[in-house]
Coordinates of C-alpha atoms in Angstrom, one line a residue:
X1 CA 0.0 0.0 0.0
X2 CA 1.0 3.7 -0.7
X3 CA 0.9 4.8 3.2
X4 CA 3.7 1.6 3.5
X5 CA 6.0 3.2 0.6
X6 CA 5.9 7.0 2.4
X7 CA 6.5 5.4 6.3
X8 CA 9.5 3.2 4.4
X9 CA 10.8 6.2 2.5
X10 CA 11.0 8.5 5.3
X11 CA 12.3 6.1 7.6
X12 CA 15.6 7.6 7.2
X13 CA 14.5 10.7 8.6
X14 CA 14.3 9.1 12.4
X15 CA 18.1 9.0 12.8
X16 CA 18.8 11.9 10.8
X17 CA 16.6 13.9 13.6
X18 CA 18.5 11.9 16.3
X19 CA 21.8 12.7 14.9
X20 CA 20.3 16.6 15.0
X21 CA 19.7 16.1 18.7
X22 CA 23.2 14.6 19.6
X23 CA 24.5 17.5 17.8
X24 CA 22.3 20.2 19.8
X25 CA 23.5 18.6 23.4
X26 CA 27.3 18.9 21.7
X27 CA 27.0 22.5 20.9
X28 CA 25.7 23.3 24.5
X29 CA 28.4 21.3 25.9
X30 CA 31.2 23.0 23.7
X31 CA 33.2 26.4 24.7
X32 CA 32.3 30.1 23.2
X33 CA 35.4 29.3 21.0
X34 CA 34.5 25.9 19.8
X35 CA 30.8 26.9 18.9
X36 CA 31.8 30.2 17.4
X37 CA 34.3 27.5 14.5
X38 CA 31.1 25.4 14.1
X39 CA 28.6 28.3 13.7
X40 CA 30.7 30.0 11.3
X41 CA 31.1 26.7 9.6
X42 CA 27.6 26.1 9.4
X43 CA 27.3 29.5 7.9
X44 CA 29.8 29.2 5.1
X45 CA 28.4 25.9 4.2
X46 CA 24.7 27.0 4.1
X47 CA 25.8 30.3 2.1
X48 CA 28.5 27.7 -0.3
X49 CA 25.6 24.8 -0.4
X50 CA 22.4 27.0 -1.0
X51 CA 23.6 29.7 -3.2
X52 CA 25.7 26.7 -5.5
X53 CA 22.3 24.9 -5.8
X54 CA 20.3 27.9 -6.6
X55 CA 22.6 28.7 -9.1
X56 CA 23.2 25.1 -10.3
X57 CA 19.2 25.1 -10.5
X58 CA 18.9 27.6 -13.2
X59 CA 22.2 26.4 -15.5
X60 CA 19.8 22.9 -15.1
X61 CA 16.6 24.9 -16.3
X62 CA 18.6 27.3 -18.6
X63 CA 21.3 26.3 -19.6
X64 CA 20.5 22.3 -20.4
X65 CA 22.9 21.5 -17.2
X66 CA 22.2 17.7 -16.2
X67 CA 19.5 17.1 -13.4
X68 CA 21.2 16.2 -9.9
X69 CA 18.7 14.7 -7.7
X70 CA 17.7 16.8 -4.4
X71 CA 19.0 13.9 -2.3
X72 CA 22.3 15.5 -2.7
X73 CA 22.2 19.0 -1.2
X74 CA 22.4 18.0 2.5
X75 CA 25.6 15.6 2.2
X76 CA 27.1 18.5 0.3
X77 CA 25.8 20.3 2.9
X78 CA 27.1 18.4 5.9
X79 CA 30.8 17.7 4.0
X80 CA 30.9 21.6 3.1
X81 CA 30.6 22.0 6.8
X82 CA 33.1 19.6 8.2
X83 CA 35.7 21.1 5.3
X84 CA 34.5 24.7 6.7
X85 CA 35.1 24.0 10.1
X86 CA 38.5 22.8 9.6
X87 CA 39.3 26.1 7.7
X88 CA 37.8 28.1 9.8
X89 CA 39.9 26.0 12.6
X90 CA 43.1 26.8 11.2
X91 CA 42.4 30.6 10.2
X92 CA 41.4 31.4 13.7
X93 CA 44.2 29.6 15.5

């Protein structure tokens, strides 16, 4: 049945969420110094991430780009961010 394939197909979701918890308890737990490197981090890579697939989204529409499935924008997100963080890291040591 339909309601089976959506439950299945979001199922993923449950320890993405949980991961987004652990994450929230980290950040409490962390220094002003360590949660400024992961905020700015999480800025770059949501400025890097979102403004590369907006643009990306009209080369696809204009421009006859290939189609890259939505799937991929929040493990570019979440990579951009750990590459971020260790730049950010280093400049600010």
């Amino acid at each position: 049945p339909q309601w089976a394939v959506i439950v299945a197909a979001l199922a993923p979701l449950l320890p993405a969420l949980l991961m987004l918890r652990a994450y929230a308890t980290f950040l409490n737990g962390i220094d002003e110094f360590q949660r400024r490197i992961q905020t700015d981090a999480m800025l770059i890579s949501a400025a890097v991430v979102g403004f590369g697939s907006f643009a990306y989204g009209f080369l696809e529409e204009w421009a006859g780009f290939p189609h890259l499935p939505l799937i991929w924008v929040f493990p570019a997100l979440i990579g951009v961010w750990g590459l971020a963080a260790c730049i950010v890291r280093l400049r600010d040591k």
